[in-house]
């Protein structure tokens, strides 16, 4: 049954929600990245609760925009519960890659809710075009990522900026970041700065990074970031949708289910293999795992990664926190100590 | 493993001890408690001594599925409650935490993982978990399946009843894989439905004033809700319980001498010794009913076994729209003449405690007293007795005030 919406704004909470679908349906979607927890709606959720969920609720409570939730975790379901009487929709996203057909069905249901006929020729044409457009944006971001890994650009924070532009459909700004980093590589000698082999290379992994402050802290501690395994990082864009001309919705469902796995999925072997591949391909010396407080998905994801790291004698640092964790002095000390241990190993 | 746990583990694998236990229960006990204990002794024996394939499940997997494929259900979340009751949970929790399981995670799941490390569990032949209610259950059970190198099946559970077909299809293919020759759900569903009707009768009898059965005791028996449906033992238990409560209601016998306040309890209770319920009794308050004893599902239809089981899962009060849970709570408040509601917020539980604020908000609007009690089901380190009892006292005073001024 379709819903009469007050406006055409859609807030997304998860990297499994395809922005191209909303663009094709004539909606303006955006991923919400709160910078902290506001006051609105706070009495509804406990304090010992996922900070991203609490921050998300504080941003959307009372809004007439549609908030779209992936059935990702208990915490997000609770935010959905809190908003259910307002403008919220919960999309079932399978936790395994073997169910693209069901995901496609759920996307069709969502479209019907939005008042769009999934079979409509014009919509399908628009979806095909938007998939191509988003594939292009993803390619641009991948290029930005490669530039940053290669040492171009002042900070990996640019990648976070790029991801935000991606969700704001700001192609030109992403392209700008790509060319800026290329220029800096050529003119300002960042390559030579970063090519110092003594600087340990690390990957930051997380269920949800919350904000970009940790990235800055890690860099300020003298480590070089070569990967950002988070939805505020590579997991949002480091894939391409293989477009089947006759069925773009199926392409979308398949593509998103097979994108880099996140801790919510129930394929830990695939997830661990993907993180290992990142480590090997980026020649990383260590992994920093950021666990948002009270995040069960991260709690178990970390356990799998920790066991694997232990088996392979690979350095792994666990840091926990809420918003602004990157400004904590204690964390600074721990990351510095981690850098020293990585330097000793190198 | 230290000596104490070695002995417990040996005892759990010892057929003679189970047989001795069953003899003792048969000779010395009667009624529903006898049936409950016999059920647990039989099933635990079957699980630890390998008499039937051991199927580990998260607590919201319908036990009928396990019985239909000829297995014995083992629910480590239930085992965690037992560990707390016999006073070994804290040691077990430390074991799990020492192995990189974060103390923010649900203590029930940490305890389940610790029990594996202490070798206090039967070896699973396979593990099934659902994706509904809590994230932790499916994650830690999948982790355990790697520890035991056994097959793991996930039943992805949709939030809305209208998507039950997807879950039904998953149950169908799982059943096909587990029982190649096909499964006759008829006998198991018949046992389950008969037990259901007795359970309905029990719930009806519990509406009597004064309360003839305490919620505290009912929550001790909650594993029967999780595990026994579809078994003969489950049917016997609910039949005996219904008969006993008939007698108590006829006799007008209440569980506390002077019942002044009737309370509804949401979620579960701490399984280690504590003063919560004795304090409530002293104040004249009785837990007249508890959320976990409601029959949230429909009778199972052997003609549509997969869909029936899927609907049972999705219909759980803690799953699906909040509004549905609220409507059920209001019905319980009305049916059981409830004066106030206590919600127990388990540390690390995002599904139940995550909703307490919203439930509180809704009840407050209707003028129904609500107490959100933070605590832990198994971990005594999160039990703050003094603070808790003070809050209980204040809550009962609030109810008293409301009753006195005629608001309720």
XYZ file of C-alpha atoms in Angstrom:
754
model
C 0.000 0.000 0.000
C 1.432 3.365 -0.870
C 1.926 6.114 1.654
C 1.119 9.763 1.153
C 4.341 11.562 2.024
C 4.575 15.208 2.926
C 7.674 15.736 0.844
C 10.193 13.898 -1.289
C 13.075 13.805 1.182
C 14.373 10.424 2.328
C 16.850 9.869 5.166
C 18.958 6.720 4.878
C 20.626 4.880 7.739
C 22.617 2.154 6.075
C 24.964 1.487 3.161
C 22.690 -1.343 2.023
C 20.019 1.156 1.008
C 20.600 2.023 -2.666
C 20.468 5.785 -3.268
C 20.021 5.189 -7.007
C 16.589 3.717 -6.322
C 15.350 6.951 -4.763
C 16.935 9.113 -7.400
C 15.140 7.052 -10.056
C 11.873 7.353 -8.145
C 12.182 11.129 -8.008
C 13.086 11.331 -4.322
C 15.927 13.255 -2.817
C 17.776 10.856 -0.530
C 20.635 11.532 1.833
C 22.588 9.457 4.297
C 22.443 11.006 7.737
C 25.783 11.487 9.448
C 25.031 13.140 12.770
C 27.983 14.843 14.429
C 26.703 14.051 17.895
C 23.671 13.153 19.934
C 21.067 15.895 20.155
C 18.287 16.265 22.674
C 15.231 15.230 20.705
C 13.739 11.798 21.408
C 16.375 10.882 23.967
C 13.995 9.729 26.686
C 12.801 7.014 24.344
C 16.073 5.116 24.135
C 18.284 3.949 26.994
C 21.599 5.689 27.583
C 23.544 2.448 27.288
C 22.597 2.266 23.637
C 24.198 2.620 20.205
C 25.325 6.253 19.837
C 24.607 6.356 16.095
C 21.002 5.256 16.684
C 20.497 7.838 19.402
C 22.030 10.534 17.228
C 19.939 9.459 14.245
C 16.762 9.636 16.325
C 17.644 13.068 17.619
C 18.048 14.251 14.021
C 14.836 12.859 12.577
C 12.365 12.982 15.488
C 9.466 15.200 14.502
C 10.613 15.474 10.885
C 8.195 14.956 8.025
C 10.903 13.436 5.842
C 10.731 9.706 5.313
C 13.326 7.825 7.364
C 14.265 4.604 5.712
C 15.795 1.892 7.872
C 17.526 -1.260 6.809
C 16.564 -4.067 9.161
C 20.151 -3.947 10.279
C 20.266 -4.243 14.040
C 18.243 -4.053 17.247
C 19.253 -0.458 17.811
C 18.012 0.762 14.428
C 14.804 -1.240 14.829
C 14.239 0.641 18.081
C 14.669 3.972 16.297
C 12.173 2.744 13.720
C 9.810 1.777 16.579
C 10.139 5.248 18.018
C 9.223 6.828 14.678
C 6.757 4.272 13.402
C 3.761 6.503 13.781
C 5.508 9.241 11.882
C 7.386 8.746 8.634
C 9.464 5.616 8.767
C 9.895 2.500 6.676
C 11.808 -0.655 7.566
C 13.358 -2.464 4.632
C 14.231 -6.133 5.006
C 17.804 -6.612 3.830
C 18.907 -10.262 3.872
C 22.012 -11.004 5.918
C 23.367 -13.451 3.387
C 24.307 -12.997 -0.249
C 22.199 -15.944 -1.397
C 18.864 -14.113 -1.214
C 18.958 -11.449 -3.969
C 15.491 -12.467 -5.166
C 14.008 -11.676 -1.797
C 15.856 -8.388 -1.569
C 14.521 -7.482 -5.004
C 11.003 -8.286 -3.798
C 11.522 -6.038 -0.780
C 12.757 -3.212 -3.006
C 9.629 -3.623 -5.116
C 7.501 -3.410 -1.971
C 9.300 -0.239 -0.959
C 8.670 1.288 -4.366
C 4.976 0.463 -4.085
C 4.966 2.153 -0.676
C 6.508 5.209 -2.319
C 3.778 5.147 -4.930
C 5.996 3.936 -7.769
C 5.121 1.013 -10.026
C 8.325 -1.070 -10.220
C 7.271 -2.231 -13.693
C 6.830 1.279 -15.022
C 8.973 1.653 -18.119
C 9.963 5.217 -17.395
C 11.038 4.331 -13.872
C 13.078 1.370 -15.080
C 14.800 3.537 -17.641
C 15.550 6.105 -14.969
C 16.878 3.384 -12.678
C 19.231 2.134 -15.381
C 20.545 5.656 -15.869
C 20.957 6.216 -12.163
C 22.795 2.942 -11.687
C 25.237 4.082 -14.375
C 25.564 7.472 -12.730
C 26.212 5.981 -9.288
C 28.659 3.493 -10.774
C 30.514 6.491 -12.134
C 30.470 8.207 -8.719
C 31.720 4.999 -7.121
C 34.532 4.843 -9.682
C 35.476 8.404 -8.845
C 35.548 7.607 -5.155
C 37.651 4.557 -5.843
C 40.104 6.763 -7.676
C 40.148 9.119 -4.705
C 40.788 6.152 -2.442
C 43.681 5.007 -4.623
C 45.157 8.496 -4.613
C 44.952 8.622 -0.825
C 46.458 5.170 -0.433
C 49.198 6.281 -2.792
C 50.013 9.124 -0.468
C 48.281 11.982 -2.270
C 46.239 14.376 -0.207
C 46.719 15.747 3.249
C 44.397 13.355 5.055
C 42.229 10.286 4.694
C 39.431 12.510 5.984
C 38.991 13.493 2.345
C 37.547 10.067 1.734
C 34.897 10.686 4.370
C 34.175 13.993 2.703
C 33.875 12.160 -0.594
C 31.421 9.637 0.837
C 29.278 12.460 2.147
C 29.313 14.084 -1.309
C 28.382 10.720 -2.812
C 25.206 10.595 -0.743
C 24.521 14.247 -1.580
C 24.854 13.396 -5.306
C 27.664 15.943 -5.667
C 29.564 14.407 -8.554
C 31.520 17.538 -9.311
C 32.726 17.852 -5.745
C 33.900 14.228 -5.721
C 35.704 14.850 -9.007
C 37.204 17.927 -7.405
C 38.593 15.864 -4.542
C 40.073 13.424 -7.037
C 41.808 16.135 -9.015
C 42.904 17.985 -5.847
C 44.608 14.924 -4.489
C 46.256 14.275 -7.841
C 47.527 17.863 -7.969
C 48.857 17.714 -4.457
C 50.602 14.494 -5.258
C 52.328 16.174 -8.171
C 53.053 19.606 -6.791
C 53.364 19.442 -3.067
C 55.326 16.289 -2.610
C 52.915 14.353 -0.422
C 54.052 11.192 -2.114
C 57.562 11.644 -0.863
C 56.298 12.508 2.622
C 54.188 9.415 2.806
C 56.521 7.086 1.047
C 58.656 7.013 4.182
C 58.772 3.280 4.718
C 59.230 3.691 8.463
C 55.716 5.071 8.939
C 53.418 2.183 9.850
C 50.433 1.684 7.558
C 47.102 0.925 9.212
C 43.568 0.145 8.233
C 40.694 1.417 10.347
C 37.784 -0.967 10.605
C 34.434 -0.424 12.277
C 30.761 -1.245 12.161
C 30.061 2.492 12.121
C 32.815 5.033 12.516
C 30.391 7.655 13.932
C 32.509 10.636 12.909
C 35.794 11.440 11.247
C 37.695 12.462 14.359
C 39.345 9.099 14.834
C 40.869 9.359 11.362
C 42.485 12.657 12.287
C 43.721 11.308 15.601
C 45.313 8.278 13.959
C 47.072 10.468 11.417
C 48.175 12.961 14.039
C 49.626 10.049 16.001
C 52.030 9.437 13.130
C 50.321 6.515 11.446
C 49.461 6.299 7.789
C 45.928 5.194 6.970
C 45.600 2.951 3.941
C 42.027 1.769 4.314
C 38.746 2.749 5.899
C 36.590 -0.346 6.313
C 33.417 1.365 7.461
C 30.164 2.604 6.007
C 31.577 6.105 6.493
C 34.309 4.812 4.220
C 34.864 2.135 1.623
C 31.892 -0.107 2.305
C 29.577 2.548 0.891
C 31.193 2.740 -2.527
C 33.897 0.174 -3.185
C 31.820 -1.923 -5.577
C 30.143 -1.674 -8.953
C 26.646 -2.719 -9.977
C 26.723 -5.044 -12.948
C 23.777 -3.714 -14.887
C 21.394 -6.161 -16.514
C 19.561 -4.057 -19.067
C 16.338 -6.069 -18.824
C 16.114 -6.039 -15.039
C 17.832 -3.127 -13.309
C 16.129 -3.828 -9.986
C 17.574 -7.325 -9.905
C 20.993 -5.857 -10.708
C 20.608 -3.477 -7.821
C 19.538 -6.164 -5.348
C 22.373 -8.478 -6.361
C 24.954 -5.697 -6.406
C 24.110 -4.360 -2.970
C 23.971 -7.758 -1.301
C 27.402 -8.544 -2.701
C 29.025 -5.253 -1.805
C 31.805 -5.337 0.843
C 30.289 -7.174 3.785
C 29.471 -5.293 6.943
C 29.387 -6.681 10.488
C 25.596 -7.025 10.309
C 25.876 -9.817 7.754
C 25.940 -13.441 8.772
C 28.843 -14.471 6.578
C 31.807 -13.978 8.918
C 34.174 -16.025 6.777
C 33.505 -13.731 3.834
C 33.864 -10.694 6.058
C 37.173 -11.853 7.556
C 38.465 -12.775 4.081
C 37.602 -9.284 2.806
C 39.411 -7.577 5.671
C 42.407 -9.876 5.132
C 42.391 -8.976 1.450
C 42.410 -5.294 2.347
C 45.344 -5.833 4.683
C 47.337 -7.755 2.101
C 46.575 -5.575 -0.887
C 47.338 -2.361 1.015
C 50.414 -3.820 2.669
C 49.061 -2.757 6.067
C 51.104 -3.197 9.234
C 48.192 -3.071 11.668
C 44.447 -2.843 12.097
C 42.661 -0.405 14.363
C 39.153 -1.577 15.196
C 36.724 1.075 16.385
C 33.784 -0.351 18.299
C 30.976 2.110 18.956
C 29.797 1.635 22.521
C 26.982 -0.904 22.896
C 27.227 -2.184 19.327
C 26.577 -5.933 19.336
C 27.396 -6.316 15.653
C 30.838 -4.841 16.233
C 31.301 -6.909 19.410
C 31.052 -10.180 17.513
C 32.698 -8.894 14.338
C 35.710 -7.919 16.418
C 35.831 -11.374 18.010
C 36.151 -13.025 14.595
C 38.763 -10.532 13.423
C 40.684 -10.786 16.677
C 40.920 -14.571 16.446
C 42.108 -14.321 12.903
C 44.651 -11.646 13.773
C 45.899 -13.767 16.656
C 46.325 -16.791 14.394
C 48.280 -14.695 11.910
C 50.163 -12.747 14.550
C 48.836 -9.533 13.050
C 48.699 -6.399 15.242
C 45.154 -5.325 16.085
C 44.122 -2.528 18.389
C 40.604 -2.280 19.769
C 39.274 1.152 20.585
C 35.798 1.778 21.897
C 33.928 4.996 22.058
C 31.061 7.307 21.384
C 30.969 10.503 19.321
C 34.112 12.637 19.573
C 36.085 9.576 20.660
C 38.894 10.888 18.486
C 39.367 13.782 20.881
C 40.063 11.582 23.861
C 43.497 11.916 25.400
C 43.415 8.330 26.588
C 42.788 7.146 23.053
C 45.605 9.298 21.814
C 47.967 7.579 24.249
C 46.794 4.130 23.197
C 47.178 4.855 19.501
C 50.614 6.315 20.070
C 51.604 3.180 21.964
C 50.234 1.107 19.087
C 52.327 3.127 16.631
C 55.429 2.503 18.712
C 54.779 -1.216 18.773
C 54.231 -1.240 15.000
C 57.464 0.687 14.489
C 59.323 -1.878 16.560
C 57.874 -4.682 14.443
C 58.758 -2.877 11.196
C 39.324 -26.278 33.790
C 39.207 -26.334 37.574
C 38.041 -29.274 39.608
C 34.542 -27.950 40.337
C 33.688 -27.562 36.670
C 35.281 -30.891 35.812
C 32.963 -32.586 38.304
C 29.901 -30.730 37.041
C 30.776 -31.669 33.488
C 31.223 -35.326 34.458
C 27.905 -35.291 36.293
C 26.109 -33.865 33.299
C 27.293 -36.801 31.184
C 26.417 -39.456 33.755
C 23.372 -41.604 32.936
C 23.227 -43.056 36.437
C 22.779 -39.628 38.004
C 19.938 -38.758 35.643
C 18.191 -42.060 36.378
C 18.661 -41.523 40.091
C 17.272 -38.013 39.737
C 14.227 -39.227 37.846
C 13.584 -41.904 40.463
C 13.794 -39.323 43.220
C 11.445 -36.944 41.421
C 8.948 -39.739 40.748
C 8.972 -40.823 44.374
C 8.979 -37.485 46.146
C 7.249 -34.972 43.908
C 3.894 -34.509 42.312
C 1.964 -32.188 40.072
C 3.386 -29.744 37.581
C 6.774 -29.402 39.308
C 7.276 -33.140 38.990
C 6.483 -32.918 35.278
C 8.784 -29.937 34.765
C 11.700 -31.629 36.502
C 11.153 -34.909 34.691
C 11.033 -33.027 31.396
C 14.342 -31.329 32.080
C 16.036 -34.452 33.353
C 14.923 -36.414 30.285
C 15.881 -33.760 27.773
C 19.178 -32.919 29.447
C 20.045 -36.596 29.627
C 19.148 -37.063 25.953
C 21.314 -34.093 25.040
C 24.385 -34.912 27.148
C 24.393 -38.628 26.487
C 23.707 -38.384 22.778
C 20.398 -40.251 22.751
C 18.997 -37.955 20.083
C 20.647 -35.437 17.777
C 21.319 -32.290 19.773
C 19.972 -29.168 18.102
C 21.090 -25.958 19.716
C 18.687 -23.114 19.194
C 18.159 -19.552 20.132
C 15.199 -19.345 22.485
C 12.728 -18.099 19.904
C 13.125 -20.995 17.499
C 9.887 -23.000 17.826
C 10.715 -26.210 19.681
C 8.127 -27.994 17.519
C 10.582 -27.784 14.633
C 13.270 -29.562 16.656
C 10.910 -32.279 17.902
C 9.491 -32.811 14.424
C 12.926 -33.641 13.007
C 13.663 -35.971 15.929
C 16.110 -33.785 17.800
C 16.471 -32.639 21.366
C 16.479 -28.869 21.792
C 19.297 -27.309 23.758
C 19.044 -23.604 24.402
C 22.232 -22.136 25.809
C 20.322 -19.022 26.865
C 18.274 -21.247 29.168
C 21.472 -22.921 30.349
C 22.829 -19.471 31.237
C 19.828 -18.965 33.532
C 20.538 -22.305 35.211
C 24.184 -21.327 35.628
C 23.062 -18.175 37.454
C 20.618 -20.130 39.600
C 23.319 -22.548 40.768
C 25.815 -19.744 41.326
C 28.453 -20.415 38.676
C 27.507 -17.725 36.147
C 30.068 -15.138 37.240
C 33.008 -17.492 36.809
C 31.667 -18.513 33.430
C 31.211 -14.865 32.402
C 34.800 -14.064 33.338
C 35.928 -16.903 31.116
C 34.067 -15.370 28.149
C 35.263 -11.837 28.848
C 38.850 -13.060 29.048
C 38.359 -14.308 25.526
C 37.567 -10.905 24.022
C 33.834 -10.882 24.472
C 33.005 -7.348 25.390
C 31.247 -6.820 28.738
C 28.709 -4.561 26.992
C 27.279 -7.577 25.199
C 24.277 -9.360 26.689
C 25.397 -11.373 29.709
C 23.172 -14.290 28.698
C 25.138 -14.699 25.487
C 28.488 -14.166 27.153
C 27.494 -16.769 29.700
C 26.510 -19.189 26.919
C 29.934 -18.750 25.344
C 31.626 -19.222 28.716
C 29.703 -22.449 29.285
C 31.187 -23.777 26.064
C 34.662 -22.937 27.251
C 33.987 -24.649 30.568
C 32.676 -27.715 28.706
C 29.348 -27.563 30.501
C 27.244 -28.031 27.392
C 26.348 -30.984 25.177
C 28.076 -31.106 21.816
C 25.721 -29.745 19.151
C 24.957 -31.732 16.019
C 23.732 -28.543 14.487
C 22.758 -25.035 15.505
C 19.730 -23.049 14.399
C 19.159 -19.453 15.255
C 16.713 -16.873 14.115
C 17.535 -13.302 13.260
C 14.679 -11.974 15.313
C 14.555 -10.303 18.685
C 18.222 -9.896 19.341
C 21.368 -9.520 17.285
C 23.530 -11.140 19.914
C 21.835 -14.540 19.837
C 22.450 -15.254 16.174
C 25.971 -13.886 16.321
C 27.179 -15.841 19.326
C 25.512 -19.043 18.169
C 27.193 -18.723 14.817
C 30.475 -18.175 16.606
C 29.865 -21.311 18.685
C 29.131 -23.317 15.530
C 32.687 -22.534 14.415
C 34.002 -23.656 17.780
C 32.285 -27.017 17.415
C 32.725 -27.182 13.668
C 29.052 -28.031 13.237
C 26.455 -26.827 10.710
C 24.752 -23.535 11.454
C 21.425 -22.430 10.026
C 20.031 -18.949 10.188
C 16.314 -18.372 9.886
C 15.995 -14.785 8.734
C 12.863 -13.495 10.364
C 10.988 -10.612 8.772
C 9.556 -7.870 10.934
C 6.106 -7.893 9.414
C 3.653 -10.771 9.402
C 2.884 -10.124 5.734
C 6.382 -11.424 4.881
C 5.877 -14.741 6.707
C 6.090 -16.625 3.407
C 9.815 -15.909 3.153
C 10.477 -17.398 6.578
C 8.154 -20.335 5.842
C 10.218 -21.105 2.766
C 13.429 -21.056 4.799
C 11.904 -23.423 7.377
C 10.729 -25.690 4.580
C 14.172 -25.954 3.012
C 15.834 -26.406 6.408
C 13.421 -29.227 7.269
C 14.060 -30.818 3.890
C 17.762 -30.768 4.548
C 17.479 -32.144 8.071
C 14.990 -34.911 7.366
C 15.527 -36.221 3.892
C 12.560 -38.613 4.064
C 10.146 -35.819 4.963
C 8.634 -34.795 8.255
C 5.200 -35.465 9.651
C 4.402 -32.397 11.718
C 0.997 -33.784 12.699
C 1.888 -35.580 15.971
C 4.181 -32.790 17.199
C 1.675 -30.077 16.347
C -1.039 -32.069 18.078
C 1.041 -32.200 21.299
C 1.837 -28.518 20.975
C -1.768 -27.504 20.382
C -3.035 -29.595 23.282
C -0.442 -28.017 25.577
C -1.467 -24.634 24.177
C -5.075 -25.177 25.244
C -4.013 -26.094 28.781
C -1.762 -23.057 28.809
C -4.742 -20.953 27.746
C -6.658 -22.394 30.677
C -3.765 -21.586 33.014
C -3.701 -18.002 31.789
C -7.438 -17.765 32.255
C -7.191 -19.087 35.821
C -4.469 -16.611 36.607
C -6.937 -13.782 36.151
C -8.455 -14.713 39.520
C -8.079 -12.316 42.433
C -6.165 -12.988 44.609
C -3.447 -14.323 42.332
C -3.013 -18.065 42.729
C 0.292 -18.344 40.949
C 3.144 -15.894 41.255
C 4.858 -14.378 38.283
C 8.195 -14.969 39.961
C 7.537 -18.695 39.982
C 6.127 -18.612 36.453
C 9.373 -17.013 35.269
C 11.326 -19.855 36.878
C 9.336 -22.146 34.639
C 9.719 -20.056 31.496
C 12.092 -22.619 29.913
C 8.993 -24.784 29.516
C 7.580 -22.051 27.273
C 10.742 -21.999 25.207
C 11.506 -25.701 24.960
C 8.674 -28.037 25.746
C 6.011 -27.277 23.133
C 5.671 -30.254 20.831
C 6.812 -32.768 23.472
C 4.806 -35.153 25.653
C 6.511 -33.709 28.714
C 5.290 -30.237 27.797
C 1.728 -31.444 27.451
C 1.848 -33.230 30.836
C 3.289 -30.147 32.501
C 0.601 -27.737 31.289
C -2.162 -30.260 32.016
C -0.954 -30.685 35.602
C -0.512 -26.960 36.054
C -4.040 -26.241 34.844
C -5.456 -28.868 37.192
C -3.559 -27.521 40.143
C -4.613 -23.939 39.496
C -8.266 -25.017 39.155
C -8.023 -26.327 42.706
C -6.301 -23.212 44.008
C -8.851 -20.880 42.430
C -11.713 -22.935 43.863
C -10.104 -22.692 47.277
C -9.620 -18.923 46.881
C -6.018 -19.440 47.889
C -3.691 -16.524 47.045
C 0.089 -16.676 46.784
C 0.555 -13.862 49.283
C -1.426 -13.421 52.489
C -2.825 -9.966 51.798
C -2.775 -8.963 48.152
C -2.832 -5.194 47.786
C -1.186 -4.480 44.452
C -1.202 -6.504 41.263
C 1.788 -6.015 38.993
C 2.672 -6.951 35.439
C 6.307 -7.884 34.795
C 7.885 -7.205 31.407
C 10.863 -9.205 30.159
C 12.483 -11.766 32.468
C 13.832 -11.707 36.019
C 17.260 -12.226 37.571
C 17.935 -15.935 37.992
C 20.386 -15.638 40.893
C 19.198 -15.236 44.483
C 17.947 -11.684 45.095
C 15.493 -9.802 47.273
C 13.254 -8.244 44.619
C 10.295 -10.562 44.936
C 10.402 -11.110 48.669
C 10.426 -7.320 49.120
C 7.446 -6.966 46.837
C 5.627 -9.674 48.778
C 6.310 -7.857 52.033
C 4.773 -4.729 50.545
C 1.659 -6.679 49.555
C 2.517 -6.689 45.831
C 2.174 -9.739 43.657
C 3.355 -10.294 40.098
C -0.074 -11.242 38.799
C 1.208 -11.888 35.297
C 4.346 -11.633 33.209
C 4.832 -10.831 29.553
C 6.593 -14.098 28.756
C 3.599 -16.229 29.722
C 1.268 -14.753 27.151
C 0.287 -16.965 24.271
C 1.348 -14.741 21.438
C 0.932 -17.294 18.688
C -1.991 -19.108 17.098
C -2.715 -22.839 17.144
C -0.430 -24.594 14.674
C -1.964 -25.876 11.472
C -0.542 -29.251 10.328
C -1.853 -28.497 6.846
C 0.427 -25.443 6.669
C 3.296 -26.421 8.951
C 5.964 -24.059 7.641
C 3.731 -21.045 7.535
C 2.384 -21.880 11.001
C 5.876 -21.994 12.474
C 6.857 -18.826 10.633
C 3.825 -17.004 11.973
C 4.580 -18.246 15.479
C 8.045 -16.716 15.248
C 6.979 -13.400 13.764
C 4.095 -13.060 16.201
C 6.440 -12.837 19.177
C 5.510 -9.855 21.326
C 9.043 -8.452 21.280
C 9.166 -8.519 17.479
C 7.200 -6.571 14.922
C 5.590 -3.188 15.391
C 5.825 -1.591 18.809
C 2.124 -0.803 18.625
C 1.334 -4.522 18.623
C 3.368 -5.058 21.794
C 1.671 -2.073 23.434
C -1.785 -3.368 22.561
C -0.904 -6.709 24.111
C 0.414 -5.026 27.249
C -2.803 -3.042 27.601
C -4.825 -6.189 27.194
C -2.802 -7.879 29.929
C -3.288 -4.844 32.178
C -7.023 -5.053 31.639
C -7.355 -8.851 31.872
C -5.238 -9.212 35.001
C -6.457 -6.065 36.767
C -2.963 -4.658 36.923
C -2.096 -1.692 39.152
C 1.410 -1.095 37.879
C 3.991 -2.403 35.425
C 7.633 -3.270 36.058
C 9.909 -3.543 33.045
C 13.175 -5.316 33.699
C 15.940 -3.881 31.532
C 18.574 -6.513 31.048
C 22.076 -5.099 30.699
C 23.233 -5.451 27.119
C 19.768 -6.272 25.798
C 18.982 -3.908 22.962
C 15.686 -5.476 21.967
C 13.745 -5.424 25.203
C 15.383 -2.660 27.201
C 15.546 -0.676 23.964
C 11.760 -0.443 24.009
C 11.267 0.291 27.699
C 11.429 4.078 27.250
C 8.712 3.947 24.594
C 6.537 1.646 26.685
C 7.007 3.919 29.670
C 6.029 6.909 27.555
C 2.847 5.229 26.382
C 1.833 3.971 29.844
C 2.536 7.352 31.373
C 0.109 8.984 28.962
C -2.573 6.622 30.230
C -1.666 7.168 33.874
C -0.418 3.632 34.472
C 2.532 3.490 36.895
C 5.650 2.052 35.314
C 9.020 1.215 36.776
C 12.007 0.580 34.545
C 14.273 -1.625 36.621
C 17.834 -1.847 35.323
C 19.660 -5.025 36.154
C 21.031 -8.264 34.891
C 19.469 -11.686 34.460
C 22.599 -13.660 35.253
C 25.458 -11.353 36.202
C 25.385 -10.440 39.887
C 28.012 -7.753 39.254
C 25.228 -5.644 37.757
C 22.858 -6.162 40.686
C 22.601 -3.194 43.038
C 20.300 -4.379 45.755
C 19.966 -1.297 47.937
C 19.232 1.009 45.030
C 16.836 -1.456 43.496
C 14.817 -2.034 46.645
C 14.524 1.707 47.262
C 13.110 2.157 43.775
C 10.656 -0.702 44.299
C 9.458 0.844 47.516
C 8.959 4.237 45.872
C 7.101 2.583 43.027
C 4.706 0.754 45.332
C 4.097 4.012 47.209
C 3.221 5.671 43.902
C 0.724 2.925 43.102
C -0.694 3.248 46.576
C -1.189 6.965 46.071
C -2.886 6.419 42.731
C -5.164 3.723 44.079
C -6.012 5.916 47.022
C -6.925 8.915 44.899
C -8.971 6.799 42.548
C -6.948 7.360 39.400
C -6.561 3.644 38.752
